[in-house]
XYZ file of C-alpha atoms in Angstrom:
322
model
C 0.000 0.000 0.000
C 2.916 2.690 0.962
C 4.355 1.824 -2.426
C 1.719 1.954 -4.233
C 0.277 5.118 -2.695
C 3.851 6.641 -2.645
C 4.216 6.162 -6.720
C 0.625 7.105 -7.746
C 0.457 10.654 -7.734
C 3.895 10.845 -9.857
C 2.513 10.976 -13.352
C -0.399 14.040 -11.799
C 2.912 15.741 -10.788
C 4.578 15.685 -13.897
C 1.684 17.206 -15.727
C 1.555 20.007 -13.240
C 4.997 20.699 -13.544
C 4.813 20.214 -17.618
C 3.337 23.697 -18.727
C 5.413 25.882 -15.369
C 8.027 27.263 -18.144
C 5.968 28.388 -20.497
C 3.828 30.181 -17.836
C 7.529 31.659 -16.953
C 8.466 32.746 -20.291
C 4.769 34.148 -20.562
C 5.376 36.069 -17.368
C 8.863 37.541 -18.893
C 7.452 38.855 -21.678
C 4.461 40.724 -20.199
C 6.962 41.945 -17.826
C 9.385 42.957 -20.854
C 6.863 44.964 -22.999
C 6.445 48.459 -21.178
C 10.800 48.355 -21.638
C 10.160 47.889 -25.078
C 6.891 50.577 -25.086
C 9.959 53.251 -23.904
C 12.794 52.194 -26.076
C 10.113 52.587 -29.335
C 10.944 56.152 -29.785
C 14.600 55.156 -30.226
C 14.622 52.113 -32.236
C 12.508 54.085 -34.060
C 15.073 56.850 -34.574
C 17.934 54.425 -34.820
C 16.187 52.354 -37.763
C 14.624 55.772 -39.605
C 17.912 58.111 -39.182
C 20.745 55.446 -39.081
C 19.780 52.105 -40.352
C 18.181 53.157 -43.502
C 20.058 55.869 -45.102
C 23.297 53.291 -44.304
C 21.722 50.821 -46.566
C 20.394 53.242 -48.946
C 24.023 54.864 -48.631
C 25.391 50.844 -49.476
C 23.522 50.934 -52.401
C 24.607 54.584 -54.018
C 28.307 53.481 -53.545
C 27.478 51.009 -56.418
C 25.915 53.690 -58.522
C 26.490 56.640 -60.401
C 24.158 59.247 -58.506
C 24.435 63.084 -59.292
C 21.428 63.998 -56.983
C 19.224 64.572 -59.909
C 18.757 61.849 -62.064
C 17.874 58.349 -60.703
C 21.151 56.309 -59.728
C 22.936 54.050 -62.678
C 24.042 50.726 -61.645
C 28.286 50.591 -61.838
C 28.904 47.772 -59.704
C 32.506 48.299 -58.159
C 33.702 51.535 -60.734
C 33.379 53.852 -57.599
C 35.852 52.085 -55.805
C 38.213 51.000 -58.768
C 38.370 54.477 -59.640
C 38.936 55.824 -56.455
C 41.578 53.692 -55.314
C 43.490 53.357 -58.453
C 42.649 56.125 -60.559
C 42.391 59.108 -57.668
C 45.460 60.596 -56.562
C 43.711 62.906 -54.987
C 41.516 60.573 -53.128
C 45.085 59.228 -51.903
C 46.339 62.775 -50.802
C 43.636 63.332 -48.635
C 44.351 59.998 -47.169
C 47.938 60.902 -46.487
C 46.743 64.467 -45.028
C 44.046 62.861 -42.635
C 46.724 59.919 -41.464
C 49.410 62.572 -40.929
C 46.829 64.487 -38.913
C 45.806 61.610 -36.683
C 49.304 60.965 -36.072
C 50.052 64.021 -34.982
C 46.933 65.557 -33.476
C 45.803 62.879 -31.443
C 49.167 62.240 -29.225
C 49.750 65.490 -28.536
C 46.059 66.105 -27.612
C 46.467 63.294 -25.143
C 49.455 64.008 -23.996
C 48.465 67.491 -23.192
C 45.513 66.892 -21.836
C 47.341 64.438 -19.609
C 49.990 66.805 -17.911
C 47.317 69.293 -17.243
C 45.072 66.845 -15.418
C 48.235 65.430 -13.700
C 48.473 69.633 -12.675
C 45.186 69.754 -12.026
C 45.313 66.906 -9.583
C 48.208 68.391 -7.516
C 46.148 71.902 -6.944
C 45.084 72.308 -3.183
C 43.089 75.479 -4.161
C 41.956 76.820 -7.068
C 41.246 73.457 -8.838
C 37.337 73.968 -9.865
C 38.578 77.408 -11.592
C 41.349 76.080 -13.710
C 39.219 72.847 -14.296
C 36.563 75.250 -15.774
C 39.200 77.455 -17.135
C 40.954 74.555 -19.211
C 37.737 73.274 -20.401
C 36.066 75.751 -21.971
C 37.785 75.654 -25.352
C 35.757 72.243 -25.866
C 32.313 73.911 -25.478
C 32.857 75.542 -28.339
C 33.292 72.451 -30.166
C 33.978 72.513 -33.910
C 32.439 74.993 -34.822
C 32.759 77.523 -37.942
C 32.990 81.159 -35.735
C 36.090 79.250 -33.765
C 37.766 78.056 -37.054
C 37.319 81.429 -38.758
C 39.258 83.373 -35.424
C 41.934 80.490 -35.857
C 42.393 81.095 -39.502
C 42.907 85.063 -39.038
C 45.129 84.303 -36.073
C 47.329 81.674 -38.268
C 47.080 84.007 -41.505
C 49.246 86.035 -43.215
C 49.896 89.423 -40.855
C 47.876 87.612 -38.601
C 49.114 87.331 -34.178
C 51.088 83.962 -34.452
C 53.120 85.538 -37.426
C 53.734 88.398 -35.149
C 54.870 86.848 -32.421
C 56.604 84.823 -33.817
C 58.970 87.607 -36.028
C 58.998 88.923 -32.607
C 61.528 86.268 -31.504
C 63.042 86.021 -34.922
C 61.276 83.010 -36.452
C 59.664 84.150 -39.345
C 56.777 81.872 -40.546
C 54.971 84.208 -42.287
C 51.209 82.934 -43.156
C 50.530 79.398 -41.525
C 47.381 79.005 -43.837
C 49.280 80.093 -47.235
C 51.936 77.827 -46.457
C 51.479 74.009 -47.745
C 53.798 72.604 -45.150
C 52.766 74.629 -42.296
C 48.443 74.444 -43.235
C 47.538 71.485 -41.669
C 49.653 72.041 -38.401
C 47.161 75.065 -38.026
C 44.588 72.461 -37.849
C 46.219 70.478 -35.578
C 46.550 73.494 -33.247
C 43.112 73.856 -33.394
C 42.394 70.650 -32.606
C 44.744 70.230 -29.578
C 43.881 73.777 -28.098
C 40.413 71.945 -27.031
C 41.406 69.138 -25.041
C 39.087 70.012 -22.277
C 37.227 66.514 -22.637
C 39.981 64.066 -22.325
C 41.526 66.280 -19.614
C 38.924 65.646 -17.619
C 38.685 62.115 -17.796
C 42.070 61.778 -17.473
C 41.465 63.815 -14.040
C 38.890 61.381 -13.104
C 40.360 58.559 -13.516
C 43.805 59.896 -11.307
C 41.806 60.460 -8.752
C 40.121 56.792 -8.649
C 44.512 55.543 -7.975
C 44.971 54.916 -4.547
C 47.477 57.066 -2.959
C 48.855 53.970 -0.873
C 50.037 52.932 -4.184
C 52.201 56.329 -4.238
C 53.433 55.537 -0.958
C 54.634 52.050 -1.316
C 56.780 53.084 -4.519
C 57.963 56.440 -2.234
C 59.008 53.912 0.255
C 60.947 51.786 -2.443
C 62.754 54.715 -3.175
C 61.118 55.294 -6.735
C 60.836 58.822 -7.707
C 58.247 60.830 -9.544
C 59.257 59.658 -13.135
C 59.441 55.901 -11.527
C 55.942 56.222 -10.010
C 54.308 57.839 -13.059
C 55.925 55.011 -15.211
C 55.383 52.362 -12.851
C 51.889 53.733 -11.333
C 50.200 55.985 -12.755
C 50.612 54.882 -16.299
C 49.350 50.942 -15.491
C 46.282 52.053 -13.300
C 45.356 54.857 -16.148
C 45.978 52.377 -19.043
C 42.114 52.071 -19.287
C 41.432 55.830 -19.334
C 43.996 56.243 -21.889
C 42.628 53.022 -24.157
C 39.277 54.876 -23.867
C 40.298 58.641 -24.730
C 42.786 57.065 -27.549
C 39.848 55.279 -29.185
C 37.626 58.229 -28.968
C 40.196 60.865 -30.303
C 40.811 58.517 -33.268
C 37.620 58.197 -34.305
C 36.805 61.646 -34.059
C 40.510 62.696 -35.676
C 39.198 60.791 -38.968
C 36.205 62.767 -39.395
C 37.381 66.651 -38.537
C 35.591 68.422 -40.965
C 34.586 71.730 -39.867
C 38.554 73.428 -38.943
C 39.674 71.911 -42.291
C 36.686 73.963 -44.626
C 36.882 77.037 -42.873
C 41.011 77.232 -42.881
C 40.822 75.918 -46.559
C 38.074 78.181 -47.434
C 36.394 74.796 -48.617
C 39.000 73.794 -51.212
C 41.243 72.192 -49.689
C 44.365 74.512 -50.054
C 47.151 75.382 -50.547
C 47.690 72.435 -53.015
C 45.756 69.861 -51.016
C 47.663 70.677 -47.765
C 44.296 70.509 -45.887
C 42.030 68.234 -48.717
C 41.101 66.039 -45.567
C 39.246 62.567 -46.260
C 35.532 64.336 -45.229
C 36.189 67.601 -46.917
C 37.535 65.523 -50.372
C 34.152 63.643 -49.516
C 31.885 66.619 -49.154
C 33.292 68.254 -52.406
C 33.148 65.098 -54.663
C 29.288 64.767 -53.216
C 27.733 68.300 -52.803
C 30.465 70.545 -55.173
C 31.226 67.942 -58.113
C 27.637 66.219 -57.369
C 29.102 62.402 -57.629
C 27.459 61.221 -54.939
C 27.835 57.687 -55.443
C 31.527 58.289 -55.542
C 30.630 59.754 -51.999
C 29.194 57.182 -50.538
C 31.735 54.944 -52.001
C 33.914 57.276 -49.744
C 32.243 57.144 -46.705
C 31.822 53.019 -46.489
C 35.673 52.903 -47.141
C 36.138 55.360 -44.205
C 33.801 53.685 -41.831
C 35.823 50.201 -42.793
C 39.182 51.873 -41.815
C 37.856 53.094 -38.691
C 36.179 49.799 -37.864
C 39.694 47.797 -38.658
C 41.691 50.586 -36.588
C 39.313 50.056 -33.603
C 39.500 46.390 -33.825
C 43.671 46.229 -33.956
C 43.224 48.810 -30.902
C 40.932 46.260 -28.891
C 42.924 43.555 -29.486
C 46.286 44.870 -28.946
C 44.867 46.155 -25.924
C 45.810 43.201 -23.855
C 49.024 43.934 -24.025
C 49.291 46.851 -22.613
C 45.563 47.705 -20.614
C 45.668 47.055 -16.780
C 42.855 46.363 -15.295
C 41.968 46.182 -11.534
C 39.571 43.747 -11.298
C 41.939 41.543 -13.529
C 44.185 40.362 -10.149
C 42.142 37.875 -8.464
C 41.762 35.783 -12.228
């Protein structure tokens, strides 16, 4: 009887506990829905504003589009032509890569020491924080670039001061070689945004860690090499990705220096600014967009070698106990 009366009821259990996960999964989803009632408005946006004009954007780099007549079918002509037939297209390549190389290190490493500054301030630091940031709220924008280019011109303050102490540049923005370091002054001046990062994250390193090297006898050079540089690794991966992203798109500085062509002799024909004038000024916009998926393909392969050479080199706390 205790067997039998032990066993019976099994099969009666197993049907109750058949349809329990699909109740559960029912229960996550009417749980789920008012997330996905919020998020509407930007998957919306996201699939309208991004999403589609990339694949209509896909499509034009395979065509010959002059923003009036319907797009011809070329298959792969755009890009043929622009990597083999273009020097220009390759000049502006050069002038961007040069930039990047240039711009972005300094930018960093600027914004760096003045954070490391900031950091040692007992007083004063919210002023000179403010102070050192406010370049970057004026972003890229054309009324900025314009001031730079009569400050960089010909008769302009920097030639001034510099004939002051004998060097005699003359014009920055007339001069081929000297053009795009005007632009890379520009670009450096605001390095509000990584400064303050780069202030953040100092302050997150544990000042025992200063102390144990002081004690060791290692002295400032030793503890920025051996401290501060490991525990800011991440900061600096993050601010390095960031800057060279954004260093292969500068636009704005670039047209207003170049007055929009480009000059003197392609000194300043930047990737975008080649790319704006071959679609909106020679109306190819095929060739364009032909442009811009080749761009966003460096950018994406630059980022990747980044992340994965990362490992090498990016310290992370959490990483210890593992």
């Amino acid at each position: 009887m205790s067997t039998v009366s032990t066993r019976a009821p099994a099969p009666a259990e197993r049907k109750a506990d058949g349809p329990r996960p699909a109740r559960r999964r029912a229960g996550v989803r009417e749980k789920q829905w008012p997330a996905y009632v919020f998020l509407s408005p930007w998957l919306l946006g996201a699939g309208v504003l991004t999403l589609v004009p990339m694949v209509a954007s896909l499509y034009l780099s395979f065509t010959d589009y002059n923003l009036f007549d319907p797009p011809q079918w070329v298959g792969l002509r755009n890009y043929t032509e622009m990597l083999t037939e273009d020097p220009r297209y390759w000049r502006s390549v050069g002038t961007t890569m040069l930039f990047v190389v240039v711009a972005v290190p300094l930018k960093l490493g600027l914004a760096l020491g003045v954070a490391m500054l900031l950091r040692s301030l007992g007083s004063g630091r919210g002023f000179y924080r403010s102070a050192f940031y406010a370049p970057s709220l004026l972003g890229a924008s054309m009324s900025i670039a314009l001031v730079w280019k009569a400050l960089f011109n010909d008769g302009g303050t920097v030639a001034e001061v510099l004939g002051w102490v004998g060097i005699d540049t003359g014009g920055w923005v007339g001069d081929p070689y000297l053009a795009v370091y005007a632009v890379v002054l520009l670009t450096v001046w605001q390095f509000g945004a990584p400064m303050v990062i780069f202030l953040a994250g100092l302050q997150q390193i544990p000042s025992d860690l200063y102390e144990a090297a002081a004690l060791d006898g290692a002295g400032r050079w030793r503890q920025f090499v051996s401290v501060t540089v490991p525990m800011l690794s991440p900061v600096v991966f993050f601010n390095l990705v960031l800057e060279i992203i954004n260093s292969f798109q500068v636009f704005t500085p670039a047209f207003a220096i170049s007055g929009g062509n480009g000059g003197p002799a392609d000194s300043t024909m930047f990737y975008t600014l080649y790319l704006y004038e071959r679609g909106f000024t020679a109306s190819h916009m095929g060739y364009a967009a032909a442009m811009a998926w080749l761009l966003l393909i460096a950018i994406g392969a630059i980022t990747l070698i980044l992340f994965r050479t990362s490992r090498s080199w990016v310290f992370y706390a959490d990483e210890e106990g593992r």
